[in-house]
PDB file of C-alpha atoms in Angstrom:
ATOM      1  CA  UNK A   1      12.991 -12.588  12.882  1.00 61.00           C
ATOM      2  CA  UNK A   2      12.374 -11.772   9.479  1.00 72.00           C
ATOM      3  CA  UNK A   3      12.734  -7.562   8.492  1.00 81.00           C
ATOM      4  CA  UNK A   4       9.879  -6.426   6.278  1.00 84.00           C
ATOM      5  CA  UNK A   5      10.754  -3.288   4.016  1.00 90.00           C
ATOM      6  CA  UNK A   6       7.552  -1.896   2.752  1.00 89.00           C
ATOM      7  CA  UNK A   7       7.446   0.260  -0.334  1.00 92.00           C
ATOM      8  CA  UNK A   8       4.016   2.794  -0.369  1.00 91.00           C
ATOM      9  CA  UNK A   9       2.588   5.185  -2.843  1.00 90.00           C
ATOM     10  CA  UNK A  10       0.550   5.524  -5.648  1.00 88.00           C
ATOM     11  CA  UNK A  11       0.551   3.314  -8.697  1.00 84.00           C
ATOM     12  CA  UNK A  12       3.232   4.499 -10.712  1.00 87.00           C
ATOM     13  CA  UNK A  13       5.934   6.237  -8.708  1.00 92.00           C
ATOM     14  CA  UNK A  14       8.099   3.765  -9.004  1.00 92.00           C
ATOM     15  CA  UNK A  15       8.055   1.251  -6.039  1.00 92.00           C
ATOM     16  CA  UNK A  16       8.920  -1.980  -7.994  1.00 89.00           C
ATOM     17  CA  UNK A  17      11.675  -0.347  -9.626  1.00 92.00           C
ATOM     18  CA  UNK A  18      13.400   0.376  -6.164  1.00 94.00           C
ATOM     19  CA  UNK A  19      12.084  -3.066  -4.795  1.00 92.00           C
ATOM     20  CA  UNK A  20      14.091  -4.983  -7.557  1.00 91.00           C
ATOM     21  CA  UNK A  21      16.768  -2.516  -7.071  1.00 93.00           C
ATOM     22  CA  UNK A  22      17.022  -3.386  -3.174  1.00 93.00           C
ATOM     23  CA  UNK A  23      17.036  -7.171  -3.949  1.00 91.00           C
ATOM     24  CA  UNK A  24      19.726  -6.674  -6.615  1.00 91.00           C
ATOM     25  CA  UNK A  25      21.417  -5.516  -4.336  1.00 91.00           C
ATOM     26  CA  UNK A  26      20.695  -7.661  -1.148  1.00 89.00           C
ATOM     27  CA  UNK A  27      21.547 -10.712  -3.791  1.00 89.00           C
ATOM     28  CA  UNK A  28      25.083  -8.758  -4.518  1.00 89.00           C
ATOM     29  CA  UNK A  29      25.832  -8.785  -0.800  1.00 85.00           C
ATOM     30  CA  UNK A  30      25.580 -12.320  -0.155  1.00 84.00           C
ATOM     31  CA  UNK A  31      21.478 -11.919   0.957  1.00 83.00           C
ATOM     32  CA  UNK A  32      18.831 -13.773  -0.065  1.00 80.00           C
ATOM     33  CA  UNK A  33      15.728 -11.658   0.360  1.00 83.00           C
ATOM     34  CA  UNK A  34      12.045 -12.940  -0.167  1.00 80.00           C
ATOM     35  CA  UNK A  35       9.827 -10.884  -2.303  1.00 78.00           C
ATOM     36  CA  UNK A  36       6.545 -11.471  -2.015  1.00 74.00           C
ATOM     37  CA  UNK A  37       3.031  -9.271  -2.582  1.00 71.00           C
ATOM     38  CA  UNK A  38       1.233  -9.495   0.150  1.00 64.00           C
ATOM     39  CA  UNK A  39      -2.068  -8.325  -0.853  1.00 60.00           C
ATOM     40  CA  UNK A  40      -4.045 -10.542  -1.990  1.00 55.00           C
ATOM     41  CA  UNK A  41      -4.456 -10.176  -6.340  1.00 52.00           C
ATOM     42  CA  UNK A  42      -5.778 -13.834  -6.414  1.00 53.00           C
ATOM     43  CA  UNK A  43      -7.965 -15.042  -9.572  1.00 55.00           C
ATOM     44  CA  UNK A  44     -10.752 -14.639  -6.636  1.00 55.00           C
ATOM     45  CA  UNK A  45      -9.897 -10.856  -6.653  1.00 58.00           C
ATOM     46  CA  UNK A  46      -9.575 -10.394 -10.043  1.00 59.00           C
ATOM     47  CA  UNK A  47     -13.189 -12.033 -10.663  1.00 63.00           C
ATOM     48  CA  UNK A  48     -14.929 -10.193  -8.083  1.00 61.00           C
ATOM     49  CA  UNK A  49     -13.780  -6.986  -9.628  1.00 59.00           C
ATOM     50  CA  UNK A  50     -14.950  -7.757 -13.234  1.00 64.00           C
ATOM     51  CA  UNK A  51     -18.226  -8.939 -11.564  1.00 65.00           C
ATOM     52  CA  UNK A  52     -18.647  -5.473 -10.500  1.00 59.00           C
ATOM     53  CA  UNK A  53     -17.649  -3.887 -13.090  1.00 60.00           C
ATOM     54  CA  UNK A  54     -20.759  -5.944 -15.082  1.00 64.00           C
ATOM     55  CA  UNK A  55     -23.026  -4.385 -12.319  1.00 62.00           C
ATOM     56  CA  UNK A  56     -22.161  -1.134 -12.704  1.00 56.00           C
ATOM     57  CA  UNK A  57     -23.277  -1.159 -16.367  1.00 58.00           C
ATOM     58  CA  UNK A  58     -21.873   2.490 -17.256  1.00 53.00           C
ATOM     59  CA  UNK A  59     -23.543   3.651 -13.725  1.00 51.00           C
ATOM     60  CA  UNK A  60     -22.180   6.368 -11.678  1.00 52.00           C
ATOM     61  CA  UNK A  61     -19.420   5.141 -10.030  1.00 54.00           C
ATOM     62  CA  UNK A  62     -20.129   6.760  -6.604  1.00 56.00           C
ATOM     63  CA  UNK A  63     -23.459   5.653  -7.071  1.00 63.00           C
ATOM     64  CA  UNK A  64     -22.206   2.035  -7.232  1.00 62.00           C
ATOM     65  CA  UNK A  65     -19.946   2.378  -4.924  1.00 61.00           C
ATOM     66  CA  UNK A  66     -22.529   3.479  -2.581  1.00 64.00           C
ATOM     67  CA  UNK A  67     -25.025   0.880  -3.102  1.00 69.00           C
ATOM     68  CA  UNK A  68     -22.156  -1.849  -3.243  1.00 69.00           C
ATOM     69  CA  UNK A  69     -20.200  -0.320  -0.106  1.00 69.00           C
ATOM     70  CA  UNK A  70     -20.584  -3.723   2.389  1.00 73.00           C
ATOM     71  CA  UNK A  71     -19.429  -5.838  -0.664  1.00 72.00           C
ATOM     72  CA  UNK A  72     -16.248  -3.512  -1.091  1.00 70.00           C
ATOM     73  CA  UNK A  73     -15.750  -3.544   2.637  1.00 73.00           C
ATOM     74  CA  UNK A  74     -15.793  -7.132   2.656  1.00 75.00           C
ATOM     75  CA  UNK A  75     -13.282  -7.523   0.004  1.00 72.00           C
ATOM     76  CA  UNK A  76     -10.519  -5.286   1.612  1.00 72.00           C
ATOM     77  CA  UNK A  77     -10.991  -6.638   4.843  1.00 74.00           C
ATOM     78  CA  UNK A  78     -10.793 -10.323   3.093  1.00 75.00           C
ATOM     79  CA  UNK A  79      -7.170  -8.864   1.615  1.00 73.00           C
ATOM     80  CA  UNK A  80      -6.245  -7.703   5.535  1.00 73.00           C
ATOM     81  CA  UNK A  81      -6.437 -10.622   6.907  1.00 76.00           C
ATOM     82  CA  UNK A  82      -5.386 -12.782   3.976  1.00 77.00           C
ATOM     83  CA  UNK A  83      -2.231 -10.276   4.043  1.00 76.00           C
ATOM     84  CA  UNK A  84      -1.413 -10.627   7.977  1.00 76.00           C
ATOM     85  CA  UNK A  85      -1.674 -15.115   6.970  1.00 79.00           C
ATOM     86  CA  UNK A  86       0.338 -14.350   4.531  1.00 79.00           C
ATOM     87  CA  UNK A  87       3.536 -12.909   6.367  1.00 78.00           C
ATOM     88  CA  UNK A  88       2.797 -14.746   9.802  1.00 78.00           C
ATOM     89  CA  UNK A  89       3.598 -17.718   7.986  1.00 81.00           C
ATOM     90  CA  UNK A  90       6.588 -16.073   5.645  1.00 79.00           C
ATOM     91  CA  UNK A  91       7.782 -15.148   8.889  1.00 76.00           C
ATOM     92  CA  UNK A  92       7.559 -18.817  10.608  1.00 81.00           C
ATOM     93  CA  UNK A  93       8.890 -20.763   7.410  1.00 82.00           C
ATOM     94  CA  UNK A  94      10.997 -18.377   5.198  1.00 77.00           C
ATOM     95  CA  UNK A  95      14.848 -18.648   5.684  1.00 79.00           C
ATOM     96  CA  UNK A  96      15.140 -15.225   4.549  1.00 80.00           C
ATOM     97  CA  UNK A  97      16.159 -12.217   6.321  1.00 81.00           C
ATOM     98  CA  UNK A  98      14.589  -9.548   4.572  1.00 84.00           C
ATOM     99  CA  UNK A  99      10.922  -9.489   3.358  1.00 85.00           C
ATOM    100  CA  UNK A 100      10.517  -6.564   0.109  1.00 89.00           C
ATOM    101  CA  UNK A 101       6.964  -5.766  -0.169  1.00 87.00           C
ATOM    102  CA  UNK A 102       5.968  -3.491  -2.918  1.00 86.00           C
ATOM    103  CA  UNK A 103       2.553  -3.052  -3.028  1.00 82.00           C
ATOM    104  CA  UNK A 104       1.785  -1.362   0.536  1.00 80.00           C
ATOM    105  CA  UNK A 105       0.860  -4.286   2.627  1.00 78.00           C
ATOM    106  CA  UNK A 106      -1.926  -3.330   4.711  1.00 74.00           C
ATOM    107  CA  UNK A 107      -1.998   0.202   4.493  1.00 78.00           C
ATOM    108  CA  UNK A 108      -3.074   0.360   0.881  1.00 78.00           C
ATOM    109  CA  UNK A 109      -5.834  -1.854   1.830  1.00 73.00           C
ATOM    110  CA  UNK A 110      -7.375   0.475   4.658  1.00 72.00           C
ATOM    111  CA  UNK A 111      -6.792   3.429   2.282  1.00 74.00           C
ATOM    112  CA  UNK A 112      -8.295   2.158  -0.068  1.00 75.00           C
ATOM    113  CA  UNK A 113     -11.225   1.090   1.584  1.00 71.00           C
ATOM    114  CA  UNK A 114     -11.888   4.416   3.491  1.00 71.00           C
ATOM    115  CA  UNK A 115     -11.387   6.126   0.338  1.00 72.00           C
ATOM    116  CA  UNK A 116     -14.450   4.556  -0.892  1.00 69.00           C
ATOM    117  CA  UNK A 117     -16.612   4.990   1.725  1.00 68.00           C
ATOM    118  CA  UNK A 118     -15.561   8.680   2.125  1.00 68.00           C
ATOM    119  CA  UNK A 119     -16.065   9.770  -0.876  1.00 67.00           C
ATOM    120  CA  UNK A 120     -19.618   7.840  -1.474  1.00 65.00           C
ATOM    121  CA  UNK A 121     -21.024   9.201   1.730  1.00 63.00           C
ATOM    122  CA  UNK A 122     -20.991   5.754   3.540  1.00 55.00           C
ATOM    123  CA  UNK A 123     -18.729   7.513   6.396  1.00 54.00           C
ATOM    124  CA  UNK A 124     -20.318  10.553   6.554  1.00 55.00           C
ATOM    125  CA  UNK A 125     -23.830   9.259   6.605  1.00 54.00           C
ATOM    126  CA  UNK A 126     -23.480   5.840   8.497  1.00 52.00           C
ATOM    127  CA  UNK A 127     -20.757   6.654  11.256  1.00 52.00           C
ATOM    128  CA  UNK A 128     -18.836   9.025  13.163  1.00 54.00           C
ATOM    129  CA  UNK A 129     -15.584  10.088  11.810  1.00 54.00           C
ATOM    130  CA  UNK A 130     -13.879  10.658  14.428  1.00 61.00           C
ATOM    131  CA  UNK A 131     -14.610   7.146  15.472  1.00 58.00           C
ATOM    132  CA  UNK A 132     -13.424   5.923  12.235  1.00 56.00           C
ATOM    133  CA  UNK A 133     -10.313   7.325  12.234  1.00 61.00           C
ATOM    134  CA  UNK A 134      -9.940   6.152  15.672  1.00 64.00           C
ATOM    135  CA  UNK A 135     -10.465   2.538  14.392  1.00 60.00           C
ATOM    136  CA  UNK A 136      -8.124   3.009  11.394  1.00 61.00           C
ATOM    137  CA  UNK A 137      -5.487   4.287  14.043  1.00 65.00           C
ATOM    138  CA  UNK A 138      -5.953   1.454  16.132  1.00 65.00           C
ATOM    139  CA  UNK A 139      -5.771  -1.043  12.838  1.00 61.00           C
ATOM    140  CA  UNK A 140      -2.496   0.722  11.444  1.00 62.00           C
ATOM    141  CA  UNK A 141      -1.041   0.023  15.467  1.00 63.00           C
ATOM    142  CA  UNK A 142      -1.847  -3.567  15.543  1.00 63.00           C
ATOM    143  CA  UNK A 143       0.163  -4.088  12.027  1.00 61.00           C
ATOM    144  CA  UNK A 144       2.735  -2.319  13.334  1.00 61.00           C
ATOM    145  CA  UNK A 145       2.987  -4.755  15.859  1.00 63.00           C
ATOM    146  CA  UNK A 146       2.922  -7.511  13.714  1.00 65.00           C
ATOM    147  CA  UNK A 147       5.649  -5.775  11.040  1.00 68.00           C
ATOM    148  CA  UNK A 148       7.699  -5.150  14.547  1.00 66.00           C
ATOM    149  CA  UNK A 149       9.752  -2.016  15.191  1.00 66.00           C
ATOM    150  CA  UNK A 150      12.691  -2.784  12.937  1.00 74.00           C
ATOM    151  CA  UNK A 151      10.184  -2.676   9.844  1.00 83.00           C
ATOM    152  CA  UNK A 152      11.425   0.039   7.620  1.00 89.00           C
ATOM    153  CA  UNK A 153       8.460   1.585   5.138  1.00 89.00           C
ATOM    154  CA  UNK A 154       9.972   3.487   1.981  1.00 93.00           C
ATOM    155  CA  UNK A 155       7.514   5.811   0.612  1.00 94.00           C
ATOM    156  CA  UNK A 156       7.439   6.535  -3.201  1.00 94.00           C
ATOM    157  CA  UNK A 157       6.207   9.841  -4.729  1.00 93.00           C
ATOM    158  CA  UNK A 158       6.028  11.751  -7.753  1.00 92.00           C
ATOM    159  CA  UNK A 159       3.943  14.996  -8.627  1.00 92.00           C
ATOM    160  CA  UNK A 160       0.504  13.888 -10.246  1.00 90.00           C
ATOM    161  CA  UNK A 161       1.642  15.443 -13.531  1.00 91.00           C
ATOM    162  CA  UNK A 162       4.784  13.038 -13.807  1.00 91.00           C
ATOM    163  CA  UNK A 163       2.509   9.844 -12.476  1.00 89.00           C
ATOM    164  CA  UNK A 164      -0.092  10.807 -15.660  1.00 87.00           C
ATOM    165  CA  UNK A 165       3.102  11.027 -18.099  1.00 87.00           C
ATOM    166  CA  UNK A 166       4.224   7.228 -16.940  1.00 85.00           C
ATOM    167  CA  UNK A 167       0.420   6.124 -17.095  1.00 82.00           C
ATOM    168  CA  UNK A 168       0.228   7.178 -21.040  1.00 80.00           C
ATOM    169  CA  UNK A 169       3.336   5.405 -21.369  1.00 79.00           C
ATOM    170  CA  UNK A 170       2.876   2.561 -20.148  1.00 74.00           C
ATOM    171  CA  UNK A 171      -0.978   2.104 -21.226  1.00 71.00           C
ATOM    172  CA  UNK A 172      -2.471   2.212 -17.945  1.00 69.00           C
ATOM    173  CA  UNK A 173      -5.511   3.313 -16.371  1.00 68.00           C
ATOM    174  CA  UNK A 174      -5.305   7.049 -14.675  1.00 70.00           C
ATOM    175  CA  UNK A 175      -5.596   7.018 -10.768  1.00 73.00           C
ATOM    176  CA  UNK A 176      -7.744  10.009 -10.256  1.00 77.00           C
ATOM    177  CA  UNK A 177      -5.899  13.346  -8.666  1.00 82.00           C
ATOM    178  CA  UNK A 178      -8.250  13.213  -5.872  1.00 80.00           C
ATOM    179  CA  UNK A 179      -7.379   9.715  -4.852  1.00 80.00           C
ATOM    180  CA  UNK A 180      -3.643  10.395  -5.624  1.00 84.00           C
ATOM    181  CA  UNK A 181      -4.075  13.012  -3.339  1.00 84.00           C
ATOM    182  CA  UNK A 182      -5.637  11.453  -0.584  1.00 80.00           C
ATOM    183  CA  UNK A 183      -3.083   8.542  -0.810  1.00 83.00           C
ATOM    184  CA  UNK A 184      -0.085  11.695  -0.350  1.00 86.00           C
ATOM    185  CA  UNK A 185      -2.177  12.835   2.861  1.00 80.00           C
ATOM    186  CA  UNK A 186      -2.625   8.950   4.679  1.00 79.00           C
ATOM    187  CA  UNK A 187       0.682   7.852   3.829  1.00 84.00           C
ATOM    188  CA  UNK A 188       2.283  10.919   5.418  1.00 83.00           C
ATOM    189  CA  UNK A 189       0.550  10.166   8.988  1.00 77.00           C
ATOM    190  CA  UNK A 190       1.868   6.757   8.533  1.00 75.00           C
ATOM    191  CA  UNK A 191       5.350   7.779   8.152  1.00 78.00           C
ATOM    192  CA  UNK A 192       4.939  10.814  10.693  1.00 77.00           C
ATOM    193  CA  UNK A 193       2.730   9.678  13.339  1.00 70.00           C
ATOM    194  CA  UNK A 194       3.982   5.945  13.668  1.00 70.00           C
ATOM    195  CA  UNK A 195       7.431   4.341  15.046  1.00 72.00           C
ATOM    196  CA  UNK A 196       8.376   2.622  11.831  1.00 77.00           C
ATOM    197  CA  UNK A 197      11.634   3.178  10.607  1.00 85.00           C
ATOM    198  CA  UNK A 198      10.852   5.387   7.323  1.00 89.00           C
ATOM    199  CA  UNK A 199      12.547   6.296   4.369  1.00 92.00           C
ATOM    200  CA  UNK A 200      10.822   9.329   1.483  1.00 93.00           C
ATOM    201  CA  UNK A 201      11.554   9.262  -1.966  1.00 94.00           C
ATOM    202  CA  UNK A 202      10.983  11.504  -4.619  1.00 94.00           C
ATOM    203  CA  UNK A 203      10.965   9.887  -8.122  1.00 94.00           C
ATOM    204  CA  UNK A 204      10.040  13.067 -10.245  1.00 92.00           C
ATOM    205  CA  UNK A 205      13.647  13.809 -11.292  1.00 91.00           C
ATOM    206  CA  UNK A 206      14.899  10.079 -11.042  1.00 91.00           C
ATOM    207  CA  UNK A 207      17.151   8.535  -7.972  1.00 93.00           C
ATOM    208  CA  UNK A 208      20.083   8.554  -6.963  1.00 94.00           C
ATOM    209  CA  UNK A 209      20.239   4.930  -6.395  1.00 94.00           C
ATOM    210  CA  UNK A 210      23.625   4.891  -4.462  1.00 93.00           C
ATOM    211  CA  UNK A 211      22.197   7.562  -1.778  1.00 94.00           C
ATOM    212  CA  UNK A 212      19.198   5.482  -1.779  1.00 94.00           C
ATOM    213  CA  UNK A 213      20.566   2.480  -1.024  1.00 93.00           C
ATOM    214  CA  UNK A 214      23.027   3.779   1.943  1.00 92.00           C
ATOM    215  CA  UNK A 215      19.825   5.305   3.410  1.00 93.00           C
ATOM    216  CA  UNK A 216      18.184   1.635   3.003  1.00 92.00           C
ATOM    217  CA  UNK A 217      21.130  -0.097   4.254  1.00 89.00           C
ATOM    218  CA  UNK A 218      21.444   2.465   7.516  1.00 90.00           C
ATOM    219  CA  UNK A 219      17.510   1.974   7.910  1.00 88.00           C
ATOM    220  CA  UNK A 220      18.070  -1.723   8.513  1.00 85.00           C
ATOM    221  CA  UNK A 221      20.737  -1.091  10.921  1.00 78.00           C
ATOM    222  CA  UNK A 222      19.429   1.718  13.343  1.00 64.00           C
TER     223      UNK A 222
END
């Protein structure tokens, strides 16, 4: 069975840069690992975004997102499922043995999504928390399950003041702090509370690729 290695965190801390480094060195070891982005940035995705963007006219974004909330939940849980398709399948037709996912799979999806709704009152003001976390819980299970217990999740971080440096520099949109934040807060549950296999990385003062790699390569084998 295929072994997915999933690489979380916020936009900018560096995942790709250790994906491609993991392949690299896969490749150099006589691998031949699939890469593939599981969620689902289709043209479909892309369109529906700039569509509300066009809505939103220079609104208040938590406004928007208030008034637009089923359409957002929608999308994500579109990506969910089109993201479980898409590895079922990798895993029924790929010859590979390793499966490097760099974008966070599933869980960036449900963050994201609860994000939204939290912070727009949707939550709050529509359902019980507790029962929504309960739900999330149960959703984060069932793709364990499907990852299986020799998945190994890497997650990426960097202090908000280092991620804002790399966002000037490469001319990209800021993440807010509060969202950066929140992301720090999920993804350590999902590493603590959960039986994946789990590597943390800290990108603020660079990495030492060779420990990173041995901690990689003893991940896969435990």
């Amino acid at each position: 069975m295929i072994m997915a290695i999933i690489l979380i965190g916020p936009q900018g801390s560096g995942k790709t840069t250790l994906a491609k480094f993991i392949v690299k060195k896969f490749l150099s070891k006589g691998f031949n690992p699939c890469v593939i982005k599981l969620i689902d940035y289709t043209i479909f995705h892309h369109a529906y975004l700039r569509a509300l963007s066009k809505l939103s006219n220079g609104s208040d974004s938590s406004i928007l997102f208030s008034k637009l909330f089923p359409l957002y939940a929608l999308q994500h849980i579109m990506g969910l499922l089109i993201s479980y398709i898409k590895f079922t399948i990798l895993r029924l037709v790929s010859r590979c043995v390793f499966m490097v996912e760099d974008e966070g799979f599933i869980f960036k999806e449900i963050l994201d999504l609860y994000f939204i709704a939290y912070v727009t009152g949707s939550l709050r003001s529509r359902f019980n928390l507790r029962l929504i976390r309960g739900v999330l819980a149960l959703i984060l299970a069932l793709g364990g399950k499907i990852l299986g217990r020799n998945a190994v999740i890497i997650y990426v971080s960097a202090p908000y003041d280092v991620l804002k440096v790399r966002y000037i520099i490469d001319n990209r949109g800021i993440e807010p702090k509060p969202y950066v934040d929140f992301q720090d807060v999920a993804y350590r549950l999902i590493i603590n509370k959960f039986y994946y296999k789990t590597i943390q990385v800290n990108t603020a003062n660079g990495v030492d690729y060779s420990s990173f790699i041995t901690q990689v390569i003893k991940a896969i084998g435990e």
